[in-house]
């Protein structure tokens, strides 16, 4: 049995338990969904509550403003230099403009009253405009949601701020206005931002309607480096000028957005330096076809995608598929989403895959030991989400693992199923033949929400008894195993008494802090942090066993 590690402090503070969002009726628009629910007798308050949950997800995914009106200021010390000399005002214009650009728009404008030296600085500094800062509380109560009054004074303040500054704009966050009530202002805002050079734009519509179409003027914002859109319908790309593009765009987020396959393909085609793509909660089914020589990270969350086709993405390093919903056919049965990996030589991190619901196709073949095998040799970190109580969900797992011969780190989230439909024992894994990554490459295994199922034990025991270079196995035991009458030691005994192949491996046991298994715990904000080698590795479990 390998050595068990002592109690240790978590690397991250515990995030809140993930909540399964209300799932949209796949295949119909949100406006149709609203009408259907209202005809069914659902009152507006209940509708608003449900859709606010979706809107909160959007707010969670969009980047936080880089400036804040609540920034702390020092209270101690003299208010001016002892000799009365204003040394800050003697700094070069570039340094002072940098200071002003880091202030909220209202505070930046007020610097003109400090001294004559400052009067024209805010006009030359790239300005940050965050509409929530124009609220009476400065946005301290959080984002506005459905049901809150439409802040017309905020909309007017944004119009004045954009008109009074010559640009460029460092960042513009527009999340407070009900855009359907201000279509004229919305169109003028985009015209101004395109003309004056906006670098970062966060643009969220407070529905209704939830499928309001964006003007094609959006494609005139050629200076954009970061763009996040929430609760919109993408512009009609057929009406976009041929030369329109986002030549500087490096990060794109589409949150709860209505789009067609061609619209998404058009935006990717017109973004030649795009590195980070996030699609969260798409309102309609879409096929994602990746042809990009710049993309490094793709994150898909709360979306329903029929196909994910990595055709040609030579720089792609990370592909995340988190809480992704499959399309439903006309018969009401869930269609399996298809993941096709073509040319992606740098793809090192992939997950969460569900062997029961995802059909994987690898178009490139590699000659291995004189035979052709469909493998992705670059993947070093992989995450699965598996129903171990369902045999059909497990039987494809060995073949899937063989696609990644150089896999070093494996994360497995055990999904709770209502009724077990077949068991898998150790013999199942032994009869399937050798799995190269288990034998020769796998160093770390993380298993979350372990419930002591026979299939779970068989899988972990197979890894333990076959892994030659295994260094660490982390098992997080589901909280339900500690309920009255539960014998945790009995559930773990087959694993702790196994004949471990790697005597140096450390077995680390933790109690899950979550009451229910739910969806995989994953920080979407860490997904594109390339300085973090493994975003799946959130060691926040505070109670070791």
Short mmCIF file of C-alpha atoms in Angstrom, two decimals:
data_model
loop_
_atom_site.label_atom_id
_atom_site.label_comp_id
_atom_site.label_asym_id
_atom_site.label_seq_id
_atom_site.Cartn_x
_atom_site.Cartn_y
_atom_site.Cartn_z
CA UNK A 1 0.00 0.00 0.00
CA UNK A 2 1.44 3.44 -0.83
CA UNK A 3 2.19 6.06 1.78
CA UNK A 4 -0.70 8.31 2.76
CA UNK A 5 0.08 12.00 3.05
CA UNK A 6 -0.42 14.02 6.25
CA UNK A 7 -3.19 16.59 6.64
CA UNK A 8 -2.51 19.66 4.52
CA UNK A 9 -3.92 23.11 3.89
CA UNK A 10 -6.03 23.69 0.75
CA UNK A 11 -4.47 25.58 -2.14
CA UNK A 12 -7.73 27.39 -2.84
CA UNK A 13 -10.59 28.49 -0.62
CA UNK A 14 -13.74 26.41 -1.23
CA UNK A 15 -15.89 27.72 -4.06
CA UNK A 16 -19.66 27.61 -3.59
CA UNK A 17 -21.34 24.37 -4.56
CA UNK A 18 -22.12 24.36 -8.25
CA UNK A 19 -25.78 24.73 -9.08
CA UNK A 20 -27.33 23.03 -12.05
CA UNK A 21 -28.84 25.85 -14.14
CA UNK A 22 -32.32 25.70 -15.61
CA UNK A 23 -31.88 23.89 -18.89
CA UNK A 24 -33.38 25.61 -21.93
CA UNK A 25 -35.82 23.73 -24.10
CA UNK A 26 -33.34 22.78 -26.75
CA UNK A 27 -34.31 23.54 -30.29
CA UNK A 28 -36.60 26.54 -29.69
CA UNK A 29 -35.77 30.21 -29.24
CA UNK A 30 -35.90 31.86 -25.85
CA UNK A 31 -38.75 34.12 -26.93
CA UNK A 32 -40.76 31.05 -27.97
CA UNK A 33 -39.85 29.42 -24.69
CA UNK A 34 -41.12 32.45 -22.77
CA UNK A 35 -44.42 32.44 -24.67
CA UNK A 36 -44.86 28.69 -24.12
CA UNK A 37 -44.29 29.01 -20.38
CA UNK A 38 -46.67 31.97 -20.09
CA UNK A 39 -49.38 30.06 -21.98
CA UNK A 40 -48.83 27.23 -19.53
CA UNK A 41 -49.88 29.50 -16.68
CA UNK A 42 -46.45 30.39 -15.28
CA UNK A 43 -46.55 33.89 -13.79
CA UNK A 44 -44.06 36.58 -14.76
CA UNK A 45 -42.39 36.60 -11.34
CA UNK A 46 -41.53 32.90 -11.60
CA UNK A 47 -40.26 33.43 -15.14
CA UNK A 48 -38.07 36.29 -14.00
CA UNK A 49 -36.64 34.19 -11.17
CA UNK A 50 -35.69 31.37 -13.54
CA UNK A 51 -34.13 33.60 -16.16
CA UNK A 52 -32.30 35.63 -13.52
CA UNK A 53 -30.43 32.46 -12.63
CA UNK A 54 -29.28 32.29 -16.23
CA UNK A 55 -28.41 35.97 -16.21
CA UNK A 56 -26.34 35.52 -13.06
CA UNK A 57 -24.32 32.88 -14.92
CA UNK A 58 -23.65 35.44 -17.65
CA UNK A 59 -22.49 37.99 -15.08
CA UNK A 60 -20.25 35.35 -13.53
CA UNK A 61 -18.53 34.63 -16.84
CA UNK A 62 -17.92 38.17 -18.06
CA UNK A 63 -14.63 39.75 -16.92
CA UNK A 64 -14.67 42.03 -13.91
CA UNK A 65 -14.13 45.76 -14.57
CA UNK A 66 -10.47 46.76 -14.22
CA UNK A 67 -11.47 49.89 -12.27
CA UNK A 68 -13.62 50.35 -9.17
CA UNK A 69 -15.13 53.37 -7.42
CA UNK A 70 -14.67 51.54 -4.13
CA UNK A 71 -10.88 51.34 -4.32
CA UNK A 72 -9.35 51.95 -0.86
CA UNK A 73 -7.50 55.19 -0.27
CA UNK A 74 -4.88 55.77 2.45
CA UNK A 75 -6.28 57.71 5.41
CA UNK A 76 -3.05 58.34 7.27
CA UNK A 77 -0.19 60.65 6.43
CA UNK A 78 -0.06 64.28 5.34
CA UNK A 79 -2.46 65.42 2.61
CA UNK A 80 0.37 67.21 0.82
CA UNK A 81 4.15 67.27 0.73
CA UNK A 82 5.80 69.01 3.73
CA UNK A 83 7.36 71.65 1.51
CA UNK A 84 4.10 72.26 -0.36
CA UNK A 85 5.53 71.16 -3.71
CA UNK A 86 3.17 69.24 -6.03
CA UNK A 87 5.59 66.61 -7.32
CA UNK A 88 2.92 64.38 -8.90
CA UNK A 89 1.98 67.10 -11.36
CA UNK A 90 5.60 67.27 -12.51
CA UNK A 91 5.44 63.72 -13.83
CA UNK A 92 5.49 63.27 -17.62
CA UNK A 93 2.16 63.42 -19.45
CA UNK A 94 2.34 59.72 -20.27
CA UNK A 95 2.64 58.78 -16.57
CA UNK A 96 -0.23 61.06 -15.55
CA UNK A 97 -2.44 59.77 -18.36
CA UNK A 98 -1.72 56.24 -17.14
CA UNK A 99 -2.95 57.22 -13.67
CA UNK A 100 -6.13 58.79 -15.04
CA UNK A 101 -6.88 55.78 -17.25
CA UNK A 102 -6.99 53.57 -14.14
CA UNK A 103 -9.80 55.61 -12.58
CA UNK A 104 -13.57 55.22 -13.13
CA UNK A 105 -14.92 57.65 -15.72
CA UNK A 106 -16.45 60.10 -13.23
CA UNK A 107 -13.30 60.27 -11.09
CA UNK A 108 -11.14 60.59 -14.20
CA UNK A 109 -13.15 63.64 -15.31
CA UNK A 110 -12.86 65.20 -11.85
CA UNK A 111 -9.05 65.20 -12.02
CA UNK A 112 -9.39 68.27 -14.26
CA UNK A 113 -10.19 70.25 -11.08
CA UNK A 114 -6.97 69.28 -9.32
CA UNK A 115 -4.69 71.79 -11.04
CA UNK A 116 -4.13 73.43 -14.40
CA UNK A 117 -1.60 70.71 -15.18
CA UNK A 118 -4.41 68.11 -15.10
CA UNK A 119 -7.16 69.92 -17.02
CA UNK A 120 -6.60 68.30 -20.39
CA UNK A 121 -5.15 64.99 -19.22
CA UNK A 122 -8.37 63.04 -18.97
CA UNK A 123 -9.10 63.86 -22.62
CA UNK A 124 -5.82 62.23 -23.68
CA UNK A 125 -6.03 59.21 -21.34
CA UNK A 126 -7.68 55.96 -22.52
CA UNK A 127 -10.90 56.08 -20.50
CA UNK A 128 -12.66 53.27 -18.62
CA UNK A 129 -16.48 53.51 -18.74
CA UNK A 130 -18.46 51.10 -16.54
CA UNK A 131 -22.17 51.87 -16.58
CA UNK A 132 -22.73 50.26 -13.14
CA UNK A 133 -20.58 53.05 -11.67
CA UNK A 134 -23.29 55.55 -12.67
CA UNK A 135 -25.84 53.88 -10.39
CA UNK A 136 -26.60 55.70 -7.11
CA UNK A 137 -24.66 53.07 -5.15
CA UNK A 138 -21.88 52.83 -7.72
CA UNK A 139 -22.82 49.22 -8.45
CA UNK A 140 -22.13 48.09 -4.87
CA UNK A 141 -25.30 45.96 -4.78
CA UNK A 142 -24.19 43.86 -7.70
CA UNK A 143 -25.47 43.54 -11.26
CA UNK A 144 -29.00 44.53 -12.18
CA UNK A 145 -31.30 41.66 -13.06
CA UNK A 146 -34.70 41.11 -14.65
CA UNK A 147 -37.44 42.83 -12.70
CA UNK A 148 -35.28 45.74 -11.54
CA UNK A 149 -36.28 49.18 -12.86
CA UNK A 150 -34.62 50.27 -16.07
CA UNK A 151 -32.01 52.87 -15.02
CA UNK A 152 -32.67 55.50 -17.68
CA UNK A 153 -30.34 57.96 -15.96
CA UNK A 154 -27.51 55.45 -16.34
CA UNK A 155 -28.19 55.08 -20.05
CA UNK A 156 -28.10 58.87 -20.41
CA UNK A 157 -24.85 59.09 -18.41
CA UNK A 158 -23.19 56.53 -20.70
CA UNK A 159 -24.25 58.54 -23.75
CA UNK A 160 -22.73 61.72 -22.26
CA UNK A 161 -19.49 59.98 -21.26
CA UNK A 162 -18.95 58.45 -24.68
CA UNK A 163 -19.74 61.72 -26.44
CA UNK A 164 -17.52 63.93 -24.26
CA UNK A 165 -14.33 61.91 -24.55
CA UNK A 166 -12.35 61.86 -27.82
CA UNK A 167 -11.10 58.32 -27.23
CA UNK A 168 -9.60 55.85 -27.20
CA UNK A 169 -11.53 53.90 -24.58
CA UNK A 170 -9.51 51.47 -22.51
CA UNK A 171 -12.59 49.45 -21.62
CA UNK A 172 -16.37 49.88 -21.78
CA UNK A 173 -18.67 47.68 -19.66
CA UNK A 174 -22.36 48.06 -20.54
CA UNK A 175 -24.51 45.69 -18.48
CA UNK A 176 -27.27 47.78 -16.86
CA UNK A 177 -29.54 48.90 -19.67
CA UNK A 178 -32.59 47.13 -21.07
CA UNK A 179 -31.41 47.49 -24.64
CA UNK A 180 -34.83 46.94 -26.23
CA UNK A 181 -35.95 50.21 -24.64
CA UNK A 182 -32.88 52.04 -25.92
CA UNK A 183 -32.26 50.71 -29.42
CA UNK A 184 -31.37 54.15 -30.71
CA UNK A 185 -28.79 54.75 -27.98
CA UNK A 186 -27.40 51.24 -28.46
CA UNK A 187 -26.76 51.84 -32.16
CA UNK A 188 -25.16 55.25 -31.46
CA UNK A 189 -22.94 53.76 -28.76
CA UNK A 190 -21.49 51.25 -31.20
CA UNK A 191 -20.97 53.97 -33.80
CA UNK A 192 -19.07 56.09 -31.27
CA UNK A 193 -17.00 53.18 -29.96
CA UNK A 194 -16.05 52.14 -33.47
CA UNK A 195 -15.02 55.70 -34.38
CA UNK A 196 -13.13 56.45 -31.16
CA UNK A 197 -11.35 53.13 -30.68
CA UNK A 198 -12.57 50.80 -27.92
CA UNK A 199 -10.12 48.15 -26.74
CA UNK A 200 -12.32 46.07 -24.40
CA UNK A 201 -16.10 45.84 -24.71
CA UNK A 202 -18.42 43.93 -22.36
CA UNK A 203 -21.95 44.26 -23.75
CA UNK A 204 -24.86 42.56 -21.94
CA UNK A 205 -28.55 42.97 -22.74
CA UNK A 206 -30.97 42.89 -19.83
CA UNK A 207 -33.79 40.95 -21.48
CA UNK A 208 -36.61 40.98 -22.61
CA UNK A 209 -36.41 40.07 -25.45
CA UNK A 210 -33.63 37.55 -25.04
CA UNK A 211 -32.80 37.37 -28.74
CA UNK A 212 -32.40 41.06 -29.58
CA UNK A 213 -30.16 41.31 -32.63
CA UNK A 214 -26.94 43.29 -32.46
CA UNK A 215 -26.32 45.89 -35.17
CA UNK A 216 -23.71 45.03 -37.80
CA UNK A 217 -21.83 48.15 -36.61
CA UNK A 218 -20.21 45.85 -34.07
CA UNK A 219 -17.88 44.63 -36.82
CA UNK A 220 -16.62 48.18 -37.30
CA UNK A 221 -14.91 48.10 -33.88
CA UNK A 222 -11.57 47.08 -35.37
CA UNK A 223 -9.60 48.23 -32.31
CA UNK A 224 -11.13 45.60 -30.02
CA UNK A 225 -8.75 43.25 -28.20
CA UNK A 226 -11.39 41.71 -25.90
CA UNK A 227 -15.12 41.28 -26.57
CA UNK A 228 -17.81 39.65 -24.42
CA UNK A 229 -21.45 39.58 -25.55
CA UNK A 230 -24.29 38.48 -23.28
CA UNK A 231 -27.93 37.63 -24.13
CA UNK A 232 -27.96 38.78 -27.76
CA UNK A 233 -28.53 37.47 -31.24
CA UNK A 234 -25.40 37.84 -33.31
CA UNK A 235 -25.56 40.32 -36.21
CA UNK A 236 -26.78 39.13 -39.59
CA UNK A 237 -23.40 38.28 -41.05
CA UNK A 238 -24.87 38.36 -44.55
CA UNK A 239 -25.21 42.13 -44.17
CA UNK A 240 -21.70 42.72 -42.80
CA UNK A 241 -19.31 44.53 -45.17
CA UNK A 242 -16.78 42.21 -46.77
CA UNK A 243 -13.77 44.02 -45.30
CA UNK A 244 -15.12 44.16 -41.73
CA UNK A 245 -12.94 42.28 -39.25
CA UNK A 246 -11.51 42.17 -35.74
CA UNK A 247 -7.78 42.34 -36.59
CA UNK A 248 -6.70 42.87 -32.95
CA UNK A 249 -9.20 40.67 -31.09
CA UNK A 250 -7.49 38.18 -28.78
CA UNK A 251 -10.36 37.14 -26.48
CA UNK A 252 -14.00 36.50 -27.42
CA UNK A 253 -16.83 35.47 -25.10
CA UNK A 254 -20.35 34.62 -26.30
CA UNK A 255 -22.64 34.20 -23.30
CA UNK A 256 -26.18 32.91 -23.71
CA UNK A 257 -26.18 34.11 -27.30
CA UNK A 258 -28.34 33.12 -30.26
CA UNK A 259 -26.20 32.27 -33.26
CA UNK A 260 -26.16 30.17 -36.37
CA UNK A 261 -23.26 28.00 -37.47
CA UNK A 262 -22.35 30.50 -40.16
CA UNK A 263 -22.39 33.43 -37.70
CA UNK A 264 -19.91 31.75 -35.37
CA UNK A 265 -17.71 30.65 -38.26
CA UNK A 266 -17.79 34.19 -39.63
CA UNK A 267 -16.63 35.72 -36.33
CA UNK A 268 -13.77 33.24 -36.00
CA UNK A 269 -12.73 33.78 -39.61
CA UNK A 270 -12.65 37.57 -39.10
CA UNK A 271 -10.51 37.29 -35.92
CA UNK A 272 -7.05 36.32 -37.19
CA UNK A 273 -5.20 36.71 -33.85
CA UNK A 274 -7.89 35.29 -31.54
CA UNK A 275 -6.36 33.24 -28.71
CA UNK A 276 -9.23 32.62 -26.25
CA UNK A 277 -12.79 31.61 -27.18
CA UNK A 278 -15.54 31.13 -24.57
CA UNK A 279 -19.05 29.99 -25.42
CA UNK A 280 -21.37 29.90 -22.40
CA UNK A 281 -25.02 28.97 -22.55
CA UNK A 282 -25.71 29.26 -26.27
CA UNK A 283 -29.47 29.64 -26.77
CA UNK A 284 -29.53 27.52 -29.90
CA UNK A 285 -27.77 24.41 -31.11
CA UNK A 286 -24.58 25.14 -32.98
CA UNK A 287 -21.77 23.25 -34.64
CA UNK A 288 -18.32 24.50 -33.74
CA UNK A 289 -15.76 24.15 -36.50
CA UNK A 290 -12.30 25.32 -35.48
CA UNK A 291 -9.98 26.52 -38.21
CA UNK A 292 -7.60 28.95 -36.59
CA UNK A 293 -3.84 29.42 -36.51
CA UNK A 294 -4.03 31.58 -33.37
CA UNK A 295 -6.49 29.91 -30.94
CA UNK A 296 -4.90 28.60 -27.75
CA UNK A 297 -7.88 27.99 -25.45
CA UNK A 298 -11.52 27.07 -26.15
CA UNK A 299 -14.05 26.83 -23.31
CA UNK A 300 -17.61 25.55 -23.78
CA UNK A 301 -19.95 25.75 -20.79
CA UNK A 302 -23.70 25.21 -20.34
CA UNK A 303 -23.98 24.89 -24.11
CA UNK A 304 -25.61 22.34 -26.38
CA UNK A 305 -23.34 21.52 -29.28
CA UNK A 306 -23.94 18.81 -31.84
CA UNK A 307 -20.41 18.82 -33.19
CA UNK A 308 -17.06 20.09 -32.01
CA UNK A 309 -14.75 19.75 -34.96
CA UNK A 310 -11.10 20.73 -34.46
CA UNK A 311 -10.14 20.87 -38.12
CA UNK A 312 -6.92 22.87 -38.11
CA UNK A 313 -5.78 24.53 -34.87
CA UNK A 314 -1.98 24.21 -34.65
CA UNK A 315 -1.68 26.45 -31.54
CA UNK A 316 -4.63 25.04 -29.59
CA UNK A 317 -3.47 23.99 -26.11
CA UNK A 318 -6.70 23.65 -24.13
CA UNK A 319 -10.20 22.45 -24.97
CA UNK A 320 -12.74 22.59 -22.13
CA UNK A 321 -16.22 21.16 -22.32
CA UNK A 322 -17.95 21.79 -19.02
CA UNK A 323 -21.60 20.99 -18.31
CA UNK A 324 -22.30 20.74 -22.00
CA UNK A 325 -25.79 19.68 -23.04
CA UNK A 326 -26.43 17.45 -26.04
CA UNK A 327 -29.08 18.23 -28.62
CA UNK A 328 -32.42 16.45 -28.48
CA UNK A 329 -33.85 14.78 -31.51
CA UNK A 330 -37.47 14.92 -32.66
CA UNK A 331 -38.08 11.68 -30.75
CA UNK A 332 -37.11 13.38 -27.48
CA UNK A 333 -33.99 11.24 -27.04
CA UNK A 334 -30.69 12.94 -26.36
CA UNK A 335 -28.30 12.99 -29.28
CA UNK A 336 -24.70 12.30 -28.51
CA UNK A 337 -22.38 15.18 -29.23
CA UNK A 338 -19.46 14.39 -31.51
CA UNK A 339 -15.93 15.56 -30.84
CA UNK A 340 -13.61 15.33 -33.80
CA UNK A 341 -9.91 16.07 -33.40
CA UNK A 342 -7.94 16.73 -36.54
CA UNK A 343 -4.81 18.85 -36.71
CA UNK A 344 -4.08 20.00 -33.15
CA UNK A 345 -0.44 19.07 -32.45
CA UNK A 346 -0.21 21.20 -29.27
CA UNK A 347 -3.46 20.12 -27.61
CA UNK A 348 -2.27 19.19 -24.14
CA UNK A 349 -5.38 19.56 -21.98
CA UNK A 350 -8.85 18.16 -22.70
CA UNK A 351 -12.04 17.66 -20.67
CA UNK A 352 -14.62 17.00 -19.41
CA UNK A 353 -15.34 14.05 -21.69
CA UNK A 354 -18.30 11.76 -21.10
CA UNK A 355 -17.67 8.37 -22.74
CA UNK A 356 -21.39 7.60 -22.59
CA UNK A 357 -22.53 10.78 -24.36
CA UNK A 358 -19.54 11.96 -26.39
CA UNK A 359 -18.54 10.25 -29.62
CA UNK A 360 -14.88 10.93 -30.25
CA UNK A 361 -13.40 10.79 -33.71
CA UNK A 362 -9.70 11.28 -34.39
CA UNK A 363 -9.07 12.01 -38.04
CA UNK A 364 -5.26 11.93 -37.96
CA UNK A 365 -3.59 8.56 -37.64
CA UNK A 366 -0.13 7.85 -36.27
CA UNK A 367 2.12 4.91 -37.10
CA UNK A 368 2.78 3.05 -33.84
CA UNK A 369 4.75 -0.21 -33.82
CA UNK A 370 4.08 -0.76 -37.51
CA UNK A 371 0.33 -0.27 -37.24
CA UNK A 372 -1.92 2.72 -37.71
CA UNK A 373 -3.58 3.99 -34.55
CA UNK A 374 -5.92 6.91 -34.03
CA UNK A 375 -4.30 8.75 -31.16
CA UNK A 376 -3.72 12.24 -29.84
CA UNK A 377 -0.15 11.99 -28.55
CA UNK A 378 0.00 15.60 -27.32
CA UNK A 379 -2.68 15.32 -24.58
CA UNK A 380 -1.03 15.18 -21.13
CA UNK A 381 -4.02 16.16 -18.94
CA UNK A 382 -7.51 14.70 -19.38
CA UNK A 383 -10.77 14.98 -17.42
CA UNK A 384 -13.70 12.55 -17.56
CA UNK A 385 -17.25 12.71 -16.23
CA UNK A 386 -18.56 9.16 -15.90
CA UNK A 387 -21.63 7.36 -14.56
CA UNK A 388 -19.93 4.36 -12.98
CA UNK A 389 -23.27 2.77 -12.16
CA UNK A 390 -24.17 2.53 -15.85
CA UNK A 391 -22.27 -0.14 -17.79
CA UNK A 392 -22.88 1.50 -21.17
CA UNK A 393 -21.22 4.67 -19.86
CA UNK A 394 -18.06 2.79 -18.88
CA UNK A 395 -17.57 0.30 -21.69
CA UNK A 396 -16.16 2.95 -24.05
CA UNK A 397 -13.72 4.29 -21.49
CA UNK A 398 -10.83 1.86 -22.19
CA UNK A 399 -10.91 2.67 -25.92
CA UNK A 400 -11.02 6.35 -25.09
CA UNK A 401 -7.98 6.11 -22.82
CA UNK A 402 -6.03 4.33 -25.57
CA UNK A 403 -6.38 7.48 -27.67
CA UNK A 404 -4.06 9.31 -25.27
CA UNK A 405 -0.89 7.21 -24.90
CA UNK A 406 1.15 9.99 -23.26
CA UNK A 407 -1.47 10.97 -20.67
CA UNK A 408 0.17 11.99 -17.39
CA UNK A 409 -2.71 13.40 -15.31
CA UNK A 410 -6.24 12.01 -15.22
CA UNK A 411 -9.22 13.64 -13.48
CA UNK A 412 -12.41 11.60 -13.09
CA UNK A 413 -15.71 12.98 -11.80
CA UNK A 414 -18.09 10.19 -10.79
CA UNK A 415 -21.63 11.14 -11.76
CA UNK A 416 -24.49 9.98 -9.60
CA UNK A 417 -27.09 7.98 -11.47
CA UNK A 418 -30.67 7.35 -10.43
CA UNK A 419 -30.69 3.60 -11.01
CA UNK A 420 -27.64 1.37 -11.60
CA UNK A 421 -27.85 -0.48 -14.92
CA UNK A 422 -25.08 -3.04 -14.82
CA UNK A 423 -21.77 -3.43 -13.02
CA UNK A 424 -18.17 -3.51 -14.14
CA UNK A 425 -15.58 -5.50 -12.19
CA UNK A 426 -11.80 -5.70 -12.35
CA UNK A 427 -11.99 -8.51 -14.90
CA UNK A 428 -13.58 -6.10 -17.39
CA UNK A 429 -10.49 -3.88 -17.31
CA UNK A 430 -8.05 -6.79 -17.38
CA UNK A 431 -9.68 -8.49 -20.38
CA UNK A 432 -9.60 -5.33 -22.48
CA UNK A 433 -5.86 -5.54 -22.98
CA UNK A 434 -3.10 -3.12 -21.97
CA UNK A 435 -3.68 0.64 -21.91
CA UNK A 436 -0.40 2.32 -22.73
CA UNK A 437 -0.92 5.54 -20.77
CA UNK A 438 -1.77 3.57 -17.60
CA UNK A 439 1.29 1.37 -17.92
CA UNK A 440 3.90 3.90 -18.99
CA UNK A 441 2.83 7.54 -18.61
CA UNK A 442 0.16 8.17 -15.96
CA UNK A 443 1.60 9.91 -12.90
CA UNK A 444 -1.42 11.51 -11.20
CA UNK A 445 -5.03 10.38 -10.81
CA UNK A 446 -7.77 12.48 -9.19
CA UNK A 447 -11.09 10.75 -8.50
CA UNK A 448 -13.97 12.95 -7.26
CA UNK A 449 -17.19 11.94 -5.46
CA UNK A 450 -16.18 8.33 -4.76
CA UNK A 451 -19.21 6.41 -3.42
CA UNK A 452 -17.72 2.95 -3.10
CA UNK A 453 -19.48 1.47 -6.14
CA UNK A 454 -18.03 -1.78 -7.37
CA UNK A 455 -17.31 -0.19 -10.74
CA UNK A 456 -15.46 2.72 -9.12
CA UNK A 457 -13.31 0.39 -7.02
CA UNK A 458 -12.54 -1.79 -10.05
CA UNK A 459 -11.34 1.19 -12.08
CA UNK A 460 -9.12 2.62 -9.34
CA UNK A 461 -7.73 -0.79 -8.46
CA UNK A 462 -6.87 -1.40 -12.12
CA UNK A 463 -4.94 1.88 -12.23
CA UNK A 464 -3.16 1.12 -8.93
CA UNK A 465 -2.09 -2.39 -9.94
CA UNK A 466 -1.00 -1.47 -13.48
CA UNK A 467 0.49 2.01 -13.12
CA UNK A 468 4.26 1.68 -13.22
CA UNK A 469 5.10 5.37 -12.84
CA UNK A 470 2.11 6.45 -10.73
CA UNK A 471 3.16 9.08 -8.19
CA UNK A 472 -0.10 10.23 -6.65
CA UNK A 473 -3.71 9.12 -6.42
CA UNK A 474 -6.24 11.51 -4.86
CA UNK A 475 -9.64 10.07 -3.90
CA UNK A 476 -12.36 12.45 -2.73
CA UNK A 477 -15.08 10.50 -0.91
CA UNK A 478 -18.66 11.72 -1.40
CA UNK A 479 -20.26 13.19 1.70
CA UNK A 480 -23.14 10.69 1.52
CA UNK A 481 -20.72 7.91 2.48
CA UNK A 482 -20.41 9.47 5.93
CA UNK A 483 -24.12 9.37 6.69
CA UNK A 484 -25.37 7.15 9.49
CA UNK A 485 -24.70 3.53 8.78
CA UNK A 486 -22.10 4.20 6.10
CA UNK A 487 -18.80 2.30 6.49
CA UNK A 488 -16.19 4.34 4.64
CA UNK A 489 -13.31 2.06 5.58
CA UNK A 490 -15.11 -0.94 4.12
CA UNK A 491 -15.66 0.94 0.86
CA UNK A 492 -11.98 1.90 0.65
CA UNK A 493 -10.48 -1.41 1.81
CA UNK A 494 -10.30 -3.04 -1.68
CA UNK A 495 -8.26 -0.06 -2.83
CA UNK A 496 -5.98 0.32 0.18
CA UNK A 497 -5.24 -3.42 0.18
CA UNK A 498 -4.48 -3.58 -3.55
CA UNK A 499 -1.06 -4.69 -4.83
CA UNK A 500 0.22 -1.33 -5.98
CA UNK A 501 2.64 -1.49 -8.88
CA UNK A 502 4.35 1.76 -7.93
CA UNK A 503 5.56 1.54 -4.35
CA UNK A 504 6.41 5.26 -4.33
CA UNK A 505 2.82 6.33 -5.05
CA UNK A 506 1.05 8.41 -2.41
CA UNK A 507 -2.63 7.79 -1.77
CA UNK A 508 -4.43 10.92 -0.58
CA UNK A 509 -7.96 10.60 0.80
CA UNK A 510 -10.33 13.53 1.33
CA UNK A 511 -13.90 14.05 2.38
CA UNK A 512 -15.90 16.01 -0.16
CA UNK A 513 -17.34 19.29 1.23
CA UNK A 514 -20.30 19.04 -1.14
CA UNK A 515 -23.63 17.66 0.01
CA UNK A 516 -24.52 16.48 -3.48
CA UNK A 517 -22.27 15.36 -6.29
CA UNK A 518 -23.69 17.79 -8.83
CA UNK A 519 -21.64 18.95 -11.77
CA UNK A 520 -17.82 18.88 -11.80
CA UNK A 521 -16.14 21.56 -9.75
CA UNK A 522 -14.21 23.71 -12.14
CA UNK A 523 -13.03 27.32 -12.18
CA UNK A 524 -13.76 28.81 -15.57
CA UNK A 525 -11.62 31.82 -14.67
CA UNK A 526 -8.54 29.60 -14.46
CA UNK A 527 -9.19 27.95 -17.81
CA UNK A 528 -7.28 30.55 -19.82
CA UNK A 529 -4.65 31.23 -17.16
CA UNK A 530 -1.77 29.64 -19.01
CA UNK A 531 0.52 30.10 -16.00
CA UNK A 532 -1.58 27.44 -14.22
CA UNK A 533 -0.55 24.09 -15.61
CA UNK A 534 -3.68 22.16 -14.57
CA UNK A 535 -6.89 24.17 -14.08
CA UNK A 536 -8.75 20.96 -13.12
CA UNK A 537 -6.56 20.57 -10.03
CA UNK A 538 -8.52 22.53 -7.42
CA UNK A 539 -7.27 21.05 -4.15
CA UNK A 540 -9.69 22.81 -1.83
CA UNK A 541 -10.77 19.77 0.16
CA UNK A 542 -10.23 20.69 3.79
CA UNK A 543 -10.81 17.44 5.60
CA UNK A 544 -8.43 14.58 4.96
CA UNK A 545 -9.21 11.04 6.01
#
